[in-house]
């Protein structure tokens, strides 16, 4: 039976936004934590750590996010773990996000002048203190605009979780469309909602970039 | 090991104590195929002030950067304050705590205030309390004559002021030796004096100093010994009087001719 697209359908789409946002937040936090480890590995003096993190980044940047989600979701079944779409989507997006954030942050860490490392080490600071008190605070300033910008990619990336059956905004759109057969209207609205989520972040990223590009203090 | 250092009363005569703070023996270093340090032997005594000069690329910066291992040497032995630098972090940590370094480009931490710049290492490396670190920092900022800038950020200071903060920051760690890597080369001419005056003040207090610099006036009035380096070797070392009036080697003469000509 074909339903008309009405207020209820619209509310259904809107309520699915919470899952999109939730998944984005999890991917962003998880990806941020793993990404920091990846970035530190990439900038490490220890060669094996550099190779490992470089390989990690290349694998996740060199394959489609959809394949990564498939591999996590179906791979878990193969090794006997019953993974819900929720967990699979969160794990897949976390891994993917961490690779991209790791690479962005590597650049930010390396943008801190060599002299800062030298001054801190010559004062006797060892790696943990040197990173925490001298290098990372300076790298963070550089990292904020591209990181906020990348958040837009994370939000859009969550739409792929629809394919493994996780009901977020895109999947909700599919469900509504299956009932209403008004694809242009339904997916038009879905796209508009994504835009409403992402556009402010893009603007924020641009503004932050302009602010940090200004001569400091 | 003696802990207290008697300030040298006579500003010229080198202290000939047996107390060697830095000993370099047969130190060699390569960048790939290019040898930057060739068989360097050097002893620095407590309270001694040495100026190292030489043309660019002669290895003079590399030499002092080997002392706190910002550059690693490949051959030979370096002993600082009785600790021989080896592959282990423990020795390196011990040495870096006792050796202060001042850079050409100041390298203050731009995200910290002047005061925080001075407090960071004592608190995080030596474990001093905040109050103590602050008191020490203010004392040394007073000494380099910029206590009023304590709450400012490095970017708000002139080059000369920044370099004086950098000196204070090093002093807060209470180092046994200070290394200066062309401390005035990045400064506008009118700011060179304030930094040199600070360094002279340190010298008068008996600090052991190794300075890579082209300030020959400073060398003449402050150094006990002037070392001339060229192509990775110590070509000549002498008292400033001998060095400037009767240089032994042809290379020294031609170098002095170039830098003293104008």
Coordinates of C-alpha atoms in Angstrom, one line a residue:
Chain A
X1 CA 0.0 0.0 0.0
X2 CA 1.4 3.3 -1.0
X3 CA 1.3 6.1 1.6
X4 CA 1.6 9.8 0.9
X5 CA 4.7 11.6 2.2
X6 CA 3.3 13.5 5.1
X7 CA 4.2 15.1 8.4
X8 CA 4.8 11.8 10.1
X9 CA 7.2 10.6 7.4
X10 CA 9.1 13.9 7.8
X11 CA 9.3 13.4 11.6
X12 CA 10.5 9.9 11.1
X13 CA 13.4 11.2 9.0
X14 CA 14.2 13.9 11.5
X15 CA 14.3 11.4 14.4
X16 CA 16.7 9.3 12.4
X17 CA 19.1 12.3 12.5
X18 CA 19.9 11.4 16.1
X19 CA 21.4 8.1 15.0
X20 CA 23.4 9.7 12.3
X21 CA 24.7 12.2 14.9
X22 CA 25.4 9.5 17.5
X23 CA 27.3 7.4 15.0
X24 CA 29.3 10.5 13.9
X25 CA 30.1 11.4 17.5
X26 CA 31.3 7.8 18.3
X27 CA 33.3 7.6 15.1
X28 CA 34.8 11.0 15.8
X29 CA 35.8 10.3 19.4
X30 CA 37.0 6.8 18.7
X31 CA 38.7 8.0 15.5
X32 CA 40.3 10.8 17.5
X33 CA 41.8 8.6 20.1
X34 CA 43.1 6.0 17.7
X35 CA 44.1 8.8 15.3
X36 CA 46.3 10.5 17.9
X37 CA 48.1 7.2 18.4
X38 CA 48.5 6.9 14.6
X39 CA 49.7 10.5 14.3
X40 CA 52.3 9.9 17.1
X41 CA 53.4 6.7 15.4
X42 CA 53.8 8.5 12.1
X43 CA 56.0 11.2 13.7
X44 CA 57.9 8.8 15.9
X45 CA 61.7 8.3 15.8
X46 CA 61.1 4.5 16.0
X47 CA 61.1 3.1 12.5
X48 CA 58.8 0.1 13.0
X49 CA 56.2 2.4 14.6
X50 CA 56.4 4.7 11.5
X51 CA 56.0 1.8 9.1
X52 CA 53.1 0.4 11.0
X53 CA 51.2 3.6 11.2
X54 CA 52.0 4.5 7.5
X55 CA 50.7 1.1 6.4
X56 CA 47.6 1.5 8.5
X57 CA 46.9 4.9 7.0
X58 CA 47.5 3.7 3.4
X59 CA 45.2 0.7 3.8
X60 CA 42.3 2.8 5.1
X61 CA 42.9 5.7 2.7
X62 CA 43.3 3.4 -0.3
X63 CA 40.1 1.3 0.1
X64 CA 36.5 2.5 0.0
X65 CA 34.8 3.1 3.3
X66 CA 32.0 0.8 2.1
X67 CA 34.4 -2.1 1.7
X68 CA 35.8 -1.4 5.2
X69 CA 32.3 -1.6 6.7
X70 CA 31.5 -4.8 4.7
X71 CA 34.7 -6.4 5.9
X72 CA 34.1 -5.5 9.6
X73 CA 30.4 -6.5 9.4
X74 CA 30.8 -9.8 7.5
X75 CA 34.3 -10.5 8.7
X76 CA 33.0 -10.6 12.3
X77 CA 30.5 -13.2 11.3
X78 CA 33.2 -15.2 9.6
X79 CA 35.3 -15.4 12.8
X80 CA 32.2 -16.3 14.7
X81 CA 31.3 -12.9 16.4
X82 CA 27.7 -11.9 16.1
X83 CA 28.1 -8.2 15.5
X84 CA 25.2 -5.8 15.3
X85 CA 25.1 -3.3 12.5
X86 CA 25.5 -0.7 15.3
X87 CA 28.8 -2.0 16.5
X88 CA 30.1 -2.8 13.0
X89 CA 29.3 0.7 11.8
X90 CA 30.9 2.2 14.9
X91 CA 34.1 0.1 14.5
X92 CA 34.4 0.6 10.8
X93 CA 33.9 4.3 10.9
X94 CA 36.3 4.6 13.9
X95 CA 39.0 2.8 12.0
X96 CA 38.5 4.9 8.9
X97 CA 38.3 8.2 10.7
X98 CA 41.4 7.4 12.7
X99 CA 43.4 6.9 9.6
X100 CA 42.4 10.2 8.1
X101 CA 42.7 12.2 11.3
X102 CA 46.0 10.5 12.0
X103 CA 47.3 11.7 8.7
X104 CA 45.9 15.2 9.2
X105 CA 47.4 15.5 12.6
X106 CA 50.8 14.1 11.5
X107 CA 51.0 17.2 9.3
X108 CA 50.1 19.4 12.2
X109 CA 52.7 17.9 14.5
X110 CA 55.3 18.3 11.8
X111 CA 54.4 21.9 11.3
X112 CA 55.7 22.8 14.7
X113 CA 59.2 24.1 14.0
X114 CA 62.2 21.8 14.7
X115 CA 63.6 24.4 17.1
X116 CA 60.7 23.8 19.5
X117 CA 61.7 20.1 19.8
X118 CA 65.3 21.1 20.2
X119 CA 64.6 23.7 22.9
X120 CA 62.4 21.4 24.8
X121 CA 64.8 18.5 24.7
X122 CA 67.8 20.6 25.6
X123 CA 65.8 21.7 28.7
X124 CA 65.7 18.0 29.6
X125 CA 62.1 17.3 28.7
X126 CA 61.6 13.7 27.5
X127 CA 59.2 12.6 24.8
X128 CA 55.9 12.5 26.8
X129 CA 56.4 15.9 28.4
X130 CA 57.8 17.4 25.3
X131 CA 54.8 16.3 23.3
X132 CA 52.3 17.2 26.0
X133 CA 53.5 20.6 27.0
X134 CA 55.3 21.9 24.0
X135 CA 54.5 20.2 20.7
X136 CA 50.8 19.2 20.9
X137 CA 49.5 22.5 22.3
X138 CA 51.0 24.2 19.2
X139 CA 49.9 21.5 16.8
X140 CA 46.3 21.7 18.1
X141 CA 46.0 25.3 17.0
X142 CA 46.9 24.2 13.5
X143 CA 44.7 21.1 13.7
X144 CA 41.4 22.6 14.7
X145 CA 40.2 23.9 11.3
X146 CA 41.0 20.8 9.2
X147 CA 39.7 18.6 12.0
X148 CA 36.3 20.4 12.1
X149 CA 36.3 20.3 8.3
X150 CA 36.9 16.5 8.4
X151 CA 33.9 16.1 10.7
X152 CA 31.8 16.9 7.7
X153 CA 33.3 13.9 5.9
X154 CA 32.6 11.7 9.0
X155 CA 28.9 12.8 9.0
X156 CA 28.5 12.1 5.3
X157 CA 30.4 8.8 5.7
X158 CA 27.8 7.5 8.2
X159 CA 25.3 7.3 5.4
X160 CA 27.1 4.2 4.2
X161 CA 26.1 2.4 7.4
X162 CA 22.7 2.2 5.8
X163 CA 23.9 -0.6 3.6
X164 CA 24.7 -2.9 6.4
X165 CA 21.3 -2.3 7.8
X166 CA 21.9 0.4 10.4
X167 CA 19.0 2.7 10.6
X168 CA 20.2 6.3 10.4
X169 CA 19.2 9.1 8.2
X170 CA 19.9 7.5 4.8
X171 CA 18.4 4.2 5.8
X172 CA 15.3 6.0 7.2
X173 CA 15.1 7.7 3.8
X174 CA 15.1 4.3 2.1
X175 CA 12.4 3.0 4.4
X176 CA 10.2 6.0 3.8
X177 CA 10.7 5.8 0.1
X178 CA 9.8 2.2 0.0
X179 CA 6.4 3.2 1.5
X180 CA 5.8 6.4 -0.4
X181 CA 7.6 5.9 -3.8
X182 CA 8.5 9.5 -3.9
X183 CA 12.3 9.1 -4.2
X184 CA 13.0 12.6 -5.4
X185 CA 11.1 14.2 -2.6
X186 CA 12.3 11.8 0.1
X187 CA 16.0 11.8 -0.8
X188 CA 15.8 15.5 -1.6
X189 CA 14.8 16.1 2.0
X190 CA 17.4 13.6 3.3
X191 CA 20.1 15.5 1.4
X192 CA 18.8 18.8 2.7
X193 CA 19.0 17.5 6.3
X194 CA 22.6 16.4 5.7
X195 CA 23.4 19.8 4.3
X196 CA 21.8 21.5 7.3
X197 CA 24.2 19.4 9.5
X198 CA 27.3 19.8 7.5
X199 CA 27.1 23.4 6.2
X200 CA 27.5 25.1 9.6
X201 CA 30.5 22.9 10.3
X202 CA 32.1 23.9 7.0
X203 CA 31.5 27.5 7.8
X204 CA 32.9 27.1 11.3
X205 CA 36.0 25.4 9.8
X206 CA 36.5 28.3 7.4
X207 CA 36.1 30.8 10.2
X208 CA 38.5 29.0 12.5
X209 CA 41.0 28.8 9.7
X210 CA 40.8 32.5 9.1
X211 CA 41.2 33.2 12.8
X212 CA 44.2 31.0 13.3
X213 CA 45.8 32.2 10.1
X214 CA 45.9 35.7 11.6
X215 CA 49.2 36.6 13.3
X216 CA 49.1 35.0 16.7
X217 CA 48.4 37.5 19.5
Chain B
X1 CA 82.7 16.3 42.3
X2 CA 82.7 19.9 43.5
X3 CA 79.3 21.4 43.6
X4 CA 80.1 25.0 44.3
X5 CA 82.0 27.1 41.8
X6 CA 84.3 29.9 42.9
X7 CA 83.6 32.8 40.6
X8 CA 86.7 33.8 38.7
X9 CA 88.0 37.0 40.1
X10 CA 90.3 37.7 37.2
X11 CA 88.2 38.1 34.1
X12 CA 91.0 37.2 31.8
X13 CA 93.1 34.4 33.2
X14 CA 91.7 31.0 32.4
X15 CA 91.0 28.9 35.6
X16 CA 93.5 26.1 35.4
X17 CA 91.7 23.8 37.7
X18 CA 91.8 20.1 37.1
X19 CA 88.0 20.2 37.2
X20 CA 87.0 19.2 33.6
X21 CA 83.4 19.8 32.9
X22 CA 83.3 18.7 29.2
X23 CA 85.8 16.3 27.6
X24 CA 85.6 15.4 24.0
X25 CA 88.0 12.7 22.7
X26 CA 88.3 11.8 19.1
X27 CA 84.8 12.9 18.3
X28 CA 83.8 12.3 14.7
X29 CA 80.5 12.9 12.9
X30 CA 79.2 12.4 9.4
X31 CA 76.1 13.5 7.5
X32 CA 76.0 10.6 5.1
X33 CA 79.3 10.8 3.2
X34 CA 80.2 14.2 4.4
X35 CA 82.3 14.4 7.5
X36 CA 81.3 17.4 9.7
X37 CA 83.5 16.7 12.7
X38 CA 87.0 15.2 12.3
X39 CA 88.7 13.9 15.4
X40 CA 87.7 16.6 17.8
X41 CA 89.6 16.7 21.1
X42 CA 88.5 19.4 23.6
X43 CA 88.5 19.9 27.3
X44 CA 86.5 22.6 29.0
X45 CA 87.3 23.4 32.6
X46 CA 84.9 24.6 35.2
X47 CA 84.4 28.3 35.0
X48 CA 86.1 28.5 31.6
X49 CA 84.7 30.6 28.8
X50 CA 85.3 29.5 25.3
X51 CA 84.4 31.2 22.0
X52 CA 84.3 29.1 18.9
X53 CA 84.4 30.8 15.6
X54 CA 85.0 29.8 12.0
X55 CA 83.4 30.0 8.6
X56 CA 79.9 28.7 8.0
X57 CA 79.9 24.9 7.6
X58 CA 83.0 24.5 9.6
X59 CA 81.2 22.3 12.2
X60 CA 81.2 24.8 15.1
X61 CA 77.4 24.5 15.7
X62 CA 77.5 20.8 15.3
X63 CA 80.3 20.6 17.8
X64 CA 78.3 22.3 20.6
X65 CA 75.1 20.5 19.6
X66 CA 76.9 17.2 20.1
X67 CA 77.5 18.1 23.7
X68 CA 73.8 17.9 24.6
X69 CA 73.3 15.4 21.8
X70 CA 70.9 17.4 19.7
X71 CA 73.3 15.8 17.1
X72 CA 74.6 12.3 17.7
X73 CA 78.3 11.7 17.1
X74 CA 79.3 8.4 15.5
X75 CA 82.8 8.0 16.9
X76 CA 84.7 9.1 20.0
X77 CA 83.8 9.9 23.5
X78 CA 82.0 12.9 25.1
X79 CA 81.9 13.2 28.8
X80 CA 79.9 15.9 30.5
X81 CA 80.1 16.6 34.2
X82 CA 81.5 13.0 34.7
X83 CA 78.8 11.4 32.7
X84 CA 79.8 9.7 29.4
X85 CA 77.2 10.1 26.7
X86 CA 76.1 6.7 25.4
X87 CA 73.2 5.1 23.7
X88 CA 71.1 5.1 26.9
X89 CA 68.5 7.7 27.7
X90 CA 69.6 7.9 31.3
X91 CA 72.9 9.5 30.6
X92 CA 71.4 11.8 28.0
X93 CA 68.8 13.0 30.6
X94 CA 71.5 13.6 33.2
X95 CA 73.5 15.6 30.8
X96 CA 70.7 17.7 29.4
X97 CA 69.6 18.8 32.8
X98 CA 73.0 20.2 33.5
X99 CA 73.6 21.8 30.2
X100 CA 71.7 24.9 29.1
X101 CA 71.4 25.9 25.5
X102 CA 70.6 29.2 23.8
X103 CA 69.7 29.1 20.1
X104 CA 70.1 31.6 17.3
X105 CA 66.3 31.6 16.7
X106 CA 65.5 31.9 20.5
X107 CA 63.0 29.0 20.3
X108 CA 60.8 30.2 23.1
X109 CA 57.5 28.3 23.4
X110 CA 55.0 30.7 21.7
X111 CA 51.9 29.3 23.4
X112 CA 53.3 30.0 26.9
X113 CA 53.9 33.3 28.7
X114 CA 57.5 34.4 29.4
X115 CA 57.0 33.2 33.0
X116 CA 55.6 29.8 31.9
X117 CA 58.4 29.4 29.5
X118 CA 60.8 29.7 32.4
X119 CA 58.8 27.5 34.8
X120 CA 58.0 24.5 32.5
X121 CA 61.3 22.6 32.7
X122 CA 62.0 23.1 36.4
X123 CA 58.5 21.8 37.2
X124 CA 58.3 19.0 34.7
X125 CA 61.9 17.8 34.6
X126 CA 63.2 18.6 38.1
X127 CA 59.8 18.3 39.9
X128 CA 60.0 21.7 41.6
X129 CA 56.8 23.1 43.1
X130 CA 55.0 25.8 41.2
X131 CA 55.7 28.4 43.8
X132 CA 59.4 27.6 43.8
X133 CA 59.6 27.5 40.0
X134 CA 57.9 30.9 39.8
X135 CA 60.2 32.4 42.4
X136 CA 63.3 31.1 40.5
X137 CA 61.9 32.3 37.2
X138 CA 61.2 35.8 38.5
X139 CA 64.7 35.9 40.0
X140 CA 66.3 35.1 36.6
X141 CA 64.0 37.4 34.7
X142 CA 65.1 40.1 37.1
X143 CA 68.6 39.2 36.3
X144 CA 68.2 39.5 32.5
X145 CA 66.3 42.8 33.3
X146 CA 62.9 42.0 32.0
X147 CA 60.7 41.0 35.0
X148 CA 58.0 43.4 33.8
X149 CA 57.5 41.2 30.7
X150 CA 56.7 38.0 32.7
X151 CA 53.1 37.8 31.8
X152 CA 53.5 38.5 28.1
X153 CA 53.8 36.1 25.3
X154 CA 57.1 35.7 23.3
X155 CA 55.5 37.1 20.2
X156 CA 55.0 40.4 22.0
X157 CA 58.6 40.9 22.7
X158 CA 61.5 42.2 20.6
X159 CA 64.2 39.8 19.4
X160 CA 66.7 41.0 22.1
X161 CA 64.1 40.6 24.8
X162 CA 63.2 37.1 23.6
X163 CA 66.8 36.0 23.6
X164 CA 67.2 37.3 27.1
X165 CA 64.1 35.3 28.2
X166 CA 65.7 32.3 26.5
X167 CA 68.8 32.8 28.6
X168 CA 66.7 33.1 31.7
X169 CA 64.8 30.0 30.8
X170 CA 68.0 28.0 30.6
X171 CA 69.3 29.4 33.8
X172 CA 66.2 28.3 35.7
X173 CA 67.4 24.8 35.3
X174 CA 70.5 25.8 37.2
X175 CA 72.9 24.5 34.6
X176 CA 76.6 23.8 35.1
X177 CA 77.4 24.7 31.5
X178 CA 75.8 27.1 29.0
X179 CA 76.0 26.6 25.3
X180 CA 75.3 29.5 23.0
X181 CA 74.7 28.8 19.3
X182 CA 75.2 32.1 17.5
X183 CA 72.9 33.9 20.1
X184 CA 73.1 37.3 18.4
X185 CA 73.1 36.4 14.7
X186 CA 69.3 36.7 14.3
X187 CA 69.1 40.0 16.1
X188 CA 68.8 43.5 14.7
X189 CA 72.1 45.4 15.4
X190 CA 70.7 47.6 18.1
X191 CA 69.7 44.6 20.1
X192 CA 73.0 42.7 20.0
X193 CA 74.4 44.7 22.9
X194 CA 71.6 43.9 25.4
X195 CA 72.1 40.2 24.8
X196 CA 75.9 40.4 25.0
X197 CA 75.7 42.4 28.2
X198 CA 73.6 39.6 29.7
X199 CA 76.2 37.0 28.6
X200 CA 79.0 39.1 30.1
X201 CA 77.0 39.2 33.3
X202 CA 76.9 35.5 33.3
X203 CA 80.6 35.3 32.6
X204 CA 81.3 37.5 35.6
X205 CA 79.3 35.1 37.8
X206 CA 81.7 32.3 36.8
X207 CA 79.4 30.3 34.5
X208 CA 81.2 27.8 32.2
X209 CA 80.3 29.0 28.7
X210 CA 80.8 27.7 25.2
X211 CA 79.8 30.3 22.6
X212 CA 79.7 29.9 18.9
X213 CA 79.7 33.6 17.8
X214 CA 81.2 36.0 15.4
X215 CA 81.2 38.8 18.0
X216 CA 84.9 39.2 18.2
X217 CA 84.6 42.1 20.7
X218 CA 82.9 39.7 23.0
X219 CA 85.6 37.1 22.4
X220 CA 88.4 39.6 23.2
X221 CA 86.9 40.8 26.4
X222 CA 85.2 37.7 27.8
X223 CA 86.8 34.5 26.5
X224 CA 89.6 32.6 28.2
X225 CA 90.2 30.7 25.0
X226 CA 89.2 31.2 21.4
X227 CA 88.8 28.2 19.1
X228 CA 89.0 28.5 15.4
X229 CA 87.3 25.7 13.4
X230 CA 87.4 25.0 9.7
X231 CA 86.1 22.1 7.7
X232 CA 85.3 20.0 10.7
X233 CA 88.6 20.5 12.5
X234 CA 89.9 22.6 15.4
X235 CA 92.5 24.5 13.5
X236 CA 93.8 26.7 16.3
X237 CA 93.1 27.5 19.9
X238 CA 94.6 30.2 21.9
X239 CA 94.1 33.0 24.4
X240 CA 92.2 35.9 22.7
X241 CA 95.3 38.1 22.8
X242 CA 97.5 35.6 21.0
X243 CA 94.6 34.6 18.7
X244 CA 93.9 38.0 17.4
X245 CA 97.4 39.5 17.4
X246 CA 99.5 36.5 16.4
X247 CA 97.4 33.8 14.7
X248 CA 99.4 30.8 13.9
X249 CA 97.8 29.3 10.9
X250 CA 97.2 30.7 7.5
X251 CA 93.5 29.7 7.6
X252 CA 93.0 31.6 10.8
X253 CA 94.7 34.7 9.4
X254 CA 92.5 34.7 6.3
X255 CA 89.4 34.2 8.3
X256 CA 90.2 37.0 10.7
X257 CA 91.1 39.2 7.7
X258 CA 87.6 38.6 6.3
X259 CA 85.6 39.3 9.5
X260 CA 87.7 42.1 10.9
X261 CA 88.0 43.9 7.5
X262 CA 84.8 45.8 7.9

